[in-house]
């Protein structure tokens, strides 16, 4: 049983006009957009430059003088009483060295301060604490799925705090702010626990930050504290940071946080223009692992029962109509499908075409306009009375914009 897209294209191609906003965002992307050239460390010792390898050995020698009655460890990995066969320590030490441009003394100072902070903060036990933020879980900051390379992905969205009542409940005073920061560290620690800490392995996460409706002024203090905490205590833990639903004033926001970021951190940034979220996320993450609110297929709870069914990805060009044909459906079988298009603003319909030429084509879903604001994928089922095929039509004829899309289907054969 196969499904294949069949495009219909007109002979003419529309011209493209650039908006002022697009030009501004191009400038922002140029300023921040070094992410395409960023290459994550492999942590293989053989890939180190001679000066970097020497810095690692010097770092180990410096740590060997640490008091034996106060062993130093990080994320459960011993750093002072080193086992020559344990490569995890090399990965951790290289993270601190990389964060300080392989300056051994600076890296040692950073590691020592981080260890002291973790002891004072109780970072090793925070994962199991109940901090009373159930309403924020799965909304404000949460781990969800993996990118195409296997990195765990952490989503951050602070738009809920535009509600003054919610803002007061979470950030109303110093104690509440401290509890929120503790909760945010808890989410980060959950992500770190998913890492392998081995050369060539998965040693960092991906962060996706949704700026939609984010109250920038009110969250300024919290943003600075989170940035400081993570940059000082989680070096090289983020392989890429993707900003989505970026508003026009992002340049102001970026100017505010830029002094608190290292050049290496800024080199990992990826900017998704408004209306271009799905296309940006598809570059890094398969659609079945990305939440539905970002133009993808993963609903809350989908990942709890195991890996999701993979989706097929395709592109719809401007002024193009695509037909997805799912053949070989038996009589009595039930087909269920999911379909999503980034940025929608097109027409969609579905019909069932029986194999027999004496039968009539059935309209399963009458063609209808799907607005750009649609935040849920198409999800529908149909039980066939006779053998045939399902045809899904996606009509982008009225748009000049190229759009990414994904679909998947399940067929339950008739019971005997």
Coordinates of C-alpha atoms in Angstrom, one line a residue:
X1 CA 0.0 0.0 0.0
X2 CA 1.6 3.3 -1.1
X3 CA 0.7 6.9 -0.9
X4 CA 2.3 9.4 -3.3
X5 CA 1.9 13.1 -3.8
X6 CA 0.9 14.1 -7.3
X7 CA 1.3 17.8 -8.0
X8 CA -0.5 20.0 -10.6
X9 CA 1.3 23.2 -11.5
X10 CA 0.3 26.1 -13.6
X11 CA 2.5 27.4 -16.4
X12 CA 3.2 30.8 -14.8
X13 CA 5.1 31.6 -11.7
X14 CA 4.0 34.5 -9.5
X15 CA 6.5 37.3 -8.7
X16 CA 7.6 37.8 -5.1
X17 CA 7.4 41.1 -3.3
X18 CA 9.4 41.5 -0.1
X19 CA 7.8 43.2 2.9
X20 CA 9.5 45.5 5.3
X21 CA 9.1 42.9 8.1
X22 CA 10.8 40.3 6.0
X23 CA 13.7 42.6 5.3
X24 CA 14.1 43.4 9.0
X25 CA 14.0 39.7 9.9
X26 CA 16.6 39.0 7.2
X27 CA 18.8 41.5 8.9
X28 CA 18.2 39.9 12.3
X29 CA 18.9 36.5 10.8
X30 CA 22.2 37.7 9.2
X31 CA 23.2 39.2 12.6
X32 CA 22.4 36.0 14.5
X33 CA 22.5 33.4 11.8
X34 CA 25.8 31.7 12.3
X35 CA 24.0 28.6 13.3
X36 CA 24.3 26.9 9.9
X37 CA 28.1 26.8 10.3
X38 CA 28.0 25.6 14.0
X39 CA 29.4 22.1 14.4
X40 CA 28.9 20.3 17.6
X41 CA 31.9 18.7 19.3
X42 CA 32.3 15.0 19.0
X43 CA 34.4 14.8 22.2
X44 CA 36.7 12.2 20.6
X45 CA 40.2 12.9 21.9
X46 CA 41.6 12.2 18.5
X47 CA 39.7 15.2 17.1
X48 CA 41.3 17.7 19.5
X49 CA 44.0 20.1 18.4
X50 CA 47.4 19.6 20.2
X51 CA 46.8 22.7 22.4
X52 CA 43.3 21.4 23.3
X53 CA 44.6 17.9 24.2
X54 CA 47.3 19.5 26.4
X55 CA 44.7 21.7 28.1
X56 CA 42.6 18.6 28.9
X57 CA 45.6 16.9 30.5
X58 CA 46.5 20.0 32.5
X59 CA 42.9 20.2 33.7
X60 CA 43.1 16.6 34.9
X61 CA 46.4 17.3 36.6
X62 CA 44.9 20.3 38.4
X63 CA 41.9 18.3 39.5
X64 CA 44.2 15.5 40.8
X65 CA 45.3 17.8 43.6
X66 CA 41.7 18.1 44.9
X67 CA 41.3 16.8 48.5
X68 CA 40.7 13.0 48.4
X69 CA 38.2 13.2 51.2
X70 CA 36.0 15.6 49.2
X71 CA 35.7 13.9 45.8
X72 CA 34.3 16.1 43.0
X73 CA 31.6 14.9 40.7
X74 CA 29.2 16.4 38.2
X75 CA 25.9 14.7 37.1
X76 CA 27.0 11.5 38.8
X77 CA 30.3 11.4 37.0
X78 CA 33.5 11.4 39.2
X79 CA 35.9 14.1 38.1
X80 CA 38.7 13.9 40.7
X81 CA 39.2 10.2 41.3
X82 CA 39.4 9.4 37.6
X83 CA 39.0 6.0 36.1
X84 CA 41.1 5.8 32.9
X85 CA 38.4 3.7 31.2
X86 CA 35.6 6.2 32.0
X87 CA 35.3 8.5 29.0
X88 CA 32.4 10.4 30.6
X89 CA 34.8 12.6 32.6
X90 CA 36.5 13.7 29.5
X91 CA 33.2 14.9 28.0
X92 CA 32.3 16.9 31.1
X93 CA 35.8 18.5 31.4
X94 CA 35.8 19.3 27.7
X95 CA 32.5 21.1 28.1
X96 CA 34.0 23.4 30.8
X97 CA 37.2 23.9 28.7
X98 CA 35.2 24.7 25.6
X99 CA 33.1 27.2 27.5
X100 CA 36.3 29.0 28.6
X101 CA 38.2 28.8 25.3
X102 CA 40.4 26.1 26.7
X103 CA 41.8 28.4 29.4
X104 CA 42.5 25.8 32.1
X105 CA 42.4 28.1 35.1
X106 CA 39.2 29.8 33.9
X107 CA 37.6 26.4 33.3
X108 CA 38.7 25.1 36.7
X109 CA 37.3 28.2 38.4
X110 CA 34.0 27.7 36.5
X111 CA 33.8 24.0 37.4
X112 CA 34.5 24.8 41.1
X113 CA 31.9 27.5 41.2
X114 CA 29.4 25.2 39.5
X115 CA 30.1 22.4 42.0
X116 CA 29.5 24.8 44.9
X117 CA 26.3 26.0 43.3
X118 CA 25.0 22.5 42.7
X119 CA 25.7 21.6 46.3
X120 CA 24.1 24.7 47.7
X121 CA 21.1 24.5 45.3
X122 CA 20.6 20.8 45.7
X123 CA 20.7 20.3 42.0
X124 CA 21.3 16.5 42.2
X125 CA 17.9 16.0 44.0
X126 CA 15.8 18.7 42.4
X127 CA 14.4 16.3 39.7
X128 CA 12.3 14.4 42.3
X129 CA 10.9 17.4 44.1
X130 CA 7.3 18.5 43.9
X131 CA 7.4 22.2 43.3
X132 CA 3.7 22.9 42.7
X133 CA 3.9 24.0 39.0
X134 CA 1.6 21.3 37.5
X135 CA -0.2 24.0 35.5
X136 CA 3.1 25.0 33.8
X137 CA 4.2 21.5 32.9
X138 CA 3.9 20.8 29.2
X139 CA 3.1 24.5 28.6
X140 CA 6.0 26.8 29.8
X141 CA 9.1 24.5 29.8
X142 CA 9.1 20.8 29.0
X143 CA 11.1 18.0 27.3
X144 CA 9.4 16.6 24.3
X145 CA 10.8 14.3 21.7
X146 CA 14.2 14.3 19.9
X147 CA 15.7 16.0 16.9
X148 CA 16.9 14.2 13.8
X149 CA 20.3 13.5 15.3
X150 CA 18.8 12.1 18.6
X151 CA 19.2 15.2 20.8
X152 CA 16.4 15.6 23.4
X153 CA 14.4 18.8 22.7
X154 CA 13.2 21.2 25.4
X155 CA 10.4 23.6 24.5
X156 CA 10.0 27.0 26.2
X157 CA 7.0 29.2 25.9
X158 CA 6.2 32.1 28.2
X159 CA 3.1 33.6 26.5
X160 CA 0.9 32.4 29.3
X161 CA 2.4 35.1 31.5
X162 CA 0.7 37.8 29.6
X163 CA -2.2 37.0 31.9
X164 CA -1.5 39.2 35.0
X165 CA -3.1 36.7 37.3
X166 CA -0.8 33.9 36.1
X167 CA 2.2 36.2 36.3
X168 CA 1.4 37.2 39.9
X169 CA 1.0 33.6 40.9
X170 CA 4.4 32.6 39.6
X171 CA 6.5 35.8 39.9
X172 CA 4.6 37.8 42.4
X173 CA 7.5 38.1 44.9
X174 CA 11.1 37.0 45.5
X175 CA 10.1 33.6 47.0
X176 CA 7.9 32.8 44.1
X177 CA 10.6 33.8 41.6
X178 CA 13.1 31.5 43.4
X179 CA 10.7 28.6 43.3
X180 CA 10.1 29.2 39.5
X181 CA 13.9 29.2 38.9
X182 CA 14.2 26.0 40.9
X183 CA 11.4 24.5 38.7
X184 CA 13.2 25.6 35.5
X185 CA 16.4 24.0 36.7
X186 CA 14.4 20.9 37.4
X187 CA 13.3 20.8 33.7
X188 CA 16.9 21.3 32.6
X189 CA 18.2 18.5 34.9
X190 CA 15.6 16.1 33.3
X191 CA 17.1 17.0 30.0
X192 CA 20.6 16.4 31.2
X193 CA 19.6 13.0 32.5
X194 CA 18.8 12.0 28.9
X195 CA 22.3 12.6 27.7
X196 CA 24.9 9.9 27.2
X197 CA 28.2 11.7 28.1
X198 CA 30.3 9.7 25.8
X199 CA 32.5 10.6 22.8
X200 CA 30.4 10.5 19.6
X201 CA 27.2 10.2 21.7
X202 CA 24.3 12.5 22.4
X203 CA 25.9 15.1 24.8
X204 CA 23.6 18.1 24.5
X205 CA 20.0 19.1 24.0
X206 CA 18.1 21.3 21.6
X207 CA 16.1 24.3 23.0
X208 CA 13.1 25.8 21.2
X209 CA 11.9 29.1 22.6
X210 CA 8.5 30.4 21.6
X211 CA 8.3 34.2 21.8
X212 CA 4.6 34.5 20.9
X213 CA 2.9 36.8 23.4
X214 CA 5.9 36.8 25.7
X215 CA 5.7 39.8 28.1
X216 CA 9.2 41.0 27.5
X217 CA 9.3 43.7 30.1
X218 CA 7.7 41.7 32.9
X219 CA 10.0 38.7 32.3
X220 CA 13.2 40.7 32.0
X221 CA 14.5 39.8 35.5
X222 CA 13.6 36.1 35.2
X223 CA 15.1 35.9 31.7
X224 CA 18.4 37.3 32.9
X225 CA 18.6 35.0 35.9
X226 CA 17.8 31.9 33.8
X227 CA 20.4 32.9 31.3
X228 CA 23.0 33.4 34.0
X229 CA 22.2 30.1 35.7
X230 CA 22.4 28.1 32.6
X231 CA 25.4 29.7 31.1
X232 CA 27.4 29.4 34.3
X233 CA 26.3 25.9 35.3
X234 CA 25.4 24.0 32.1
X235 CA 28.3 24.7 29.7
X236 CA 27.9 23.3 26.2
X237 CA 24.6 21.5 27.1
X238 CA 22.7 23.2 24.3
X239 CA 23.6 22.2 20.7
X240 CA 21.2 24.6 19.1
X241 CA 18.7 27.2 20.3
X242 CA 15.7 27.8 18.0
X243 CA 13.6 30.9 18.4
X244 CA 10.1 30.6 16.9
X245 CA 7.2 33.0 16.5
X246 CA 9.7 35.8 16.6
X247 CA 8.0 39.3 16.8
X248 CA 9.3 42.5 15.2
X249 CA 10.8 43.7 18.4
X250 CA 13.1 40.7 18.8
X251 CA 16.1 42.8 17.9
X252 CA 15.4 44.9 21.1
X253 CA 15.0 41.7 23.2
X254 CA 18.2 40.3 21.7
X255 CA 20.1 43.5 22.4
X256 CA 19.0 43.1 26.0
X257 CA 20.2 39.5 26.5
X258 CA 23.2 39.7 24.2
X259 CA 25.7 41.0 26.8
X260 CA 25.0 37.9 28.9
X261 CA 25.8 35.4 26.2
X262 CA 29.1 34.1 25.0
X263 CA 30.0 34.3 21.3
X264 CA 29.8 30.5 21.1
X265 CA 26.3 30.5 22.6
X266 CA 25.1 33.1 20.1
X267 CA 26.6 31.1 17.2
X268 CA 24.0 28.4 18.0
X269 CA 21.0 30.6 17.5
X270 CA 18.4 29.9 14.8
X271 CA 15.6 32.4 14.0
X272 CA 12.2 31.3 12.7
X273 CA 10.4 34.2 11.1
X274 CA 6.8 34.7 11.7
X275 CA 4.8 32.2 9.7
X276 CA 7.9 30.1 9.1
X277 CA 7.9 28.0 12.3
X278 CA 7.1 24.6 10.8
X279 CA 9.6 24.9 8.0
X280 CA 12.3 25.9 10.5
X281 CA 11.6 23.1 12.9
X282 CA 11.3 20.5 10.2
X283 CA 14.9 21.1 9.3
X284 CA 16.0 19.8 12.7
X285 CA 13.1 17.6 14.0
X286 CA 10.8 15.1 12.4
X287 CA 7.1 16.3 12.4
X288 CA 5.8 13.4 14.5
X289 CA 8.0 14.6 17.4
X290 CA 7.1 18.3 17.3
X291 CA 4.0 19.6 19.2
X292 CA 0.8 20.3 17.1
X293 CA 0.9 24.0 18.0
X294 CA 4.0 24.4 15.8
X295 CA 2.4 23.0 12.7
X296 CA 3.3 19.4 13.4
X297 CA 1.8 16.1 14.5
X298 CA 2.7 15.4 18.1
X299 CA -0.2 15.7 20.6
X300 CA 0.2 15.7 24.4
X301 CA 0.7 12.2 25.6
X302 CA 1.6 10.8 22.1
X303 CA 5.2 9.9 23.2
X304 CA 4.2 8.2 26.5
X305 CA 3.3 4.8 24.8
X306 CA 6.4 4.5 22.7
X307 CA 7.8 5.9 19.5
X308 CA 5.1 7.4 17.2
X309 CA 4.4 6.2 13.7
X310 CA 6.7 8.1 11.3
X311 CA 5.2 10.7 9.0
X312 CA 6.0 11.3 5.4
X313 CA 7.2 14.8 4.6
X314 CA 6.7 16.8 1.4
X315 CA 6.7 20.3 0.1
X316 CA 3.9 22.2 -1.6
X317 CA 5.1 25.0 -3.9
X318 CA 3.3 28.2 -4.4
X319 CA 0.4 28.0 -6.8
X320 CA 0.5 24.2 -6.7
X321 CA -2.1 21.6 -6.0
X322 CA -1.1 18.2 -4.5
X323 CA -3.0 14.9 -4.4
X324 CA -2.0 12.3 -1.9
X325 CA -3.3 8.9 -3.0
X326 CA -3.4 6.0 -0.5
X327 CA -4.0 2.8 -2.6
X328 CA -4.9 -0.8 -1.8
X329 CA -7.6 -0.2 0.9
X330 CA -9.7 -3.4 1.3
X331 CA -13.4 -3.5 1.7
X332 CA -14.3 -3.2 5.4
X333 CA -10.9 -1.7 6.3
X334 CA -10.7 1.5 8.3
X335 CA -8.2 4.2 7.4
X336 CA -7.1 6.9 9.8
X337 CA -5.0 9.8 8.7
X338 CA -3.2 12.9 10.0
X339 CA -2.2 15.8 7.8
X340 CA -0.6 19.1 8.6
X341 CA 0.8 21.9 6.5
X342 CA 3.0 24.7 7.9
X343 CA 1.3 28.1 7.6
X344 CA -1.9 26.4 6.1
X345 CA -3.9 29.2 4.2
X346 CA -5.0 26.7 1.6
X347 CA -7.9 24.4 0.6
X348 CA -8.1 20.8 1.8
X349 CA -10.5 18.0 0.9
X350 CA -10.7 14.2 0.9
X351 CA -12.5 11.6 -1.2
X352 CA -12.7 7.9 -1.6
X353 CA -12.4 6.4 -5.1
X354 CA -13.6 2.8 -5.4
X355 CA -11.7 0.4 -7.6
X356 CA -14.8 -0.7 -9.5
X357 CA -15.6 1.6 -12.4
X358 CA -19.3 1.0 -11.7
X359 CA -19.1 2.7 -8.3
X360 CA -19.2 6.4 -7.5
X361 CA -16.4 8.5 -5.9
X362 CA -17.4 9.4 -2.3
X363 CA -16.8 12.8 -0.8
X364 CA -15.3 12.1 2.6
X365 CA -14.5 15.7 3.5
X366 CA -15.8 18.5 1.3
X367 CA -13.0 20.9 0.1
X368 CA -12.7 23.7 2.7
X369 CA -10.4 26.6 3.5
X370 CA -7.9 25.9 6.2
X371 CA -6.8 29.3 7.7
X372 CA -3.3 30.3 8.5
X373 CA -4.2 30.3 12.2
X374 CA -5.2 26.6 12.3
X375 CA -3.2 25.1 15.2
X376 CA -4.4 21.4 14.9
X377 CA -3.6 18.9 12.2
X378 CA -6.3 17.2 10.2
X379 CA -7.3 14.0 11.9
X380 CA -10.0 11.8 10.4
X381 CA -11.1 8.2 9.8
X382 CA -13.1 6.4 7.1
X383 CA -14.4 2.8 6.8
X384 CA -14.4 1.6 3.2
X385 CA -17.4 -0.5 2.0
X386 CA -15.5 -1.6 -1.1
X387 CA -11.9 -1.8 -2.3
X388 CA -10.4 1.5 -3.4
X389 CA -8.1 4.4 -2.6
X390 CA -8.2 7.5 -0.4
X391 CA -7.3 10.7 -2.1
X392 CA -6.4 13.8 -0.1
X393 CA -6.2 17.1 -1.9
X394 CA -4.1 20.1 -0.8
X395 CA -4.7 23.1 -3.0
X396 CA -2.2 25.9 -2.5
X397 CA -3.1 27.6 -5.8
X398 CA -4.2 30.9 -4.2
X399 CA -0.8 31.3 -2.4
X400 CA 2.6 32.2 -3.6
X401 CA 4.3 30.7 -0.6
X402 CA 6.1 27.4 -0.5
X403 CA 5.0 25.3 2.4
X404 CA 6.2 22.2 4.2
X405 CA 3.8 19.5 5.0
X406 CA 3.6 16.0 6.6
X407 CA 1.1 13.2 6.8
X408 CA 0.7 9.6 8.0
X409 CA -2.0 7.0 7.9
X410 CA -3.0 3.8 9.7
X411 CA -5.1 1.1 8.1
X412 CA -7.0 -1.4 10.3
X413 CA -8.0 -4.4 8.2
X414 CA -11.5 -5.8 8.5
X415 CA -12.0 -8.4 11.2
X416 CA -12.5 -11.9 9.8

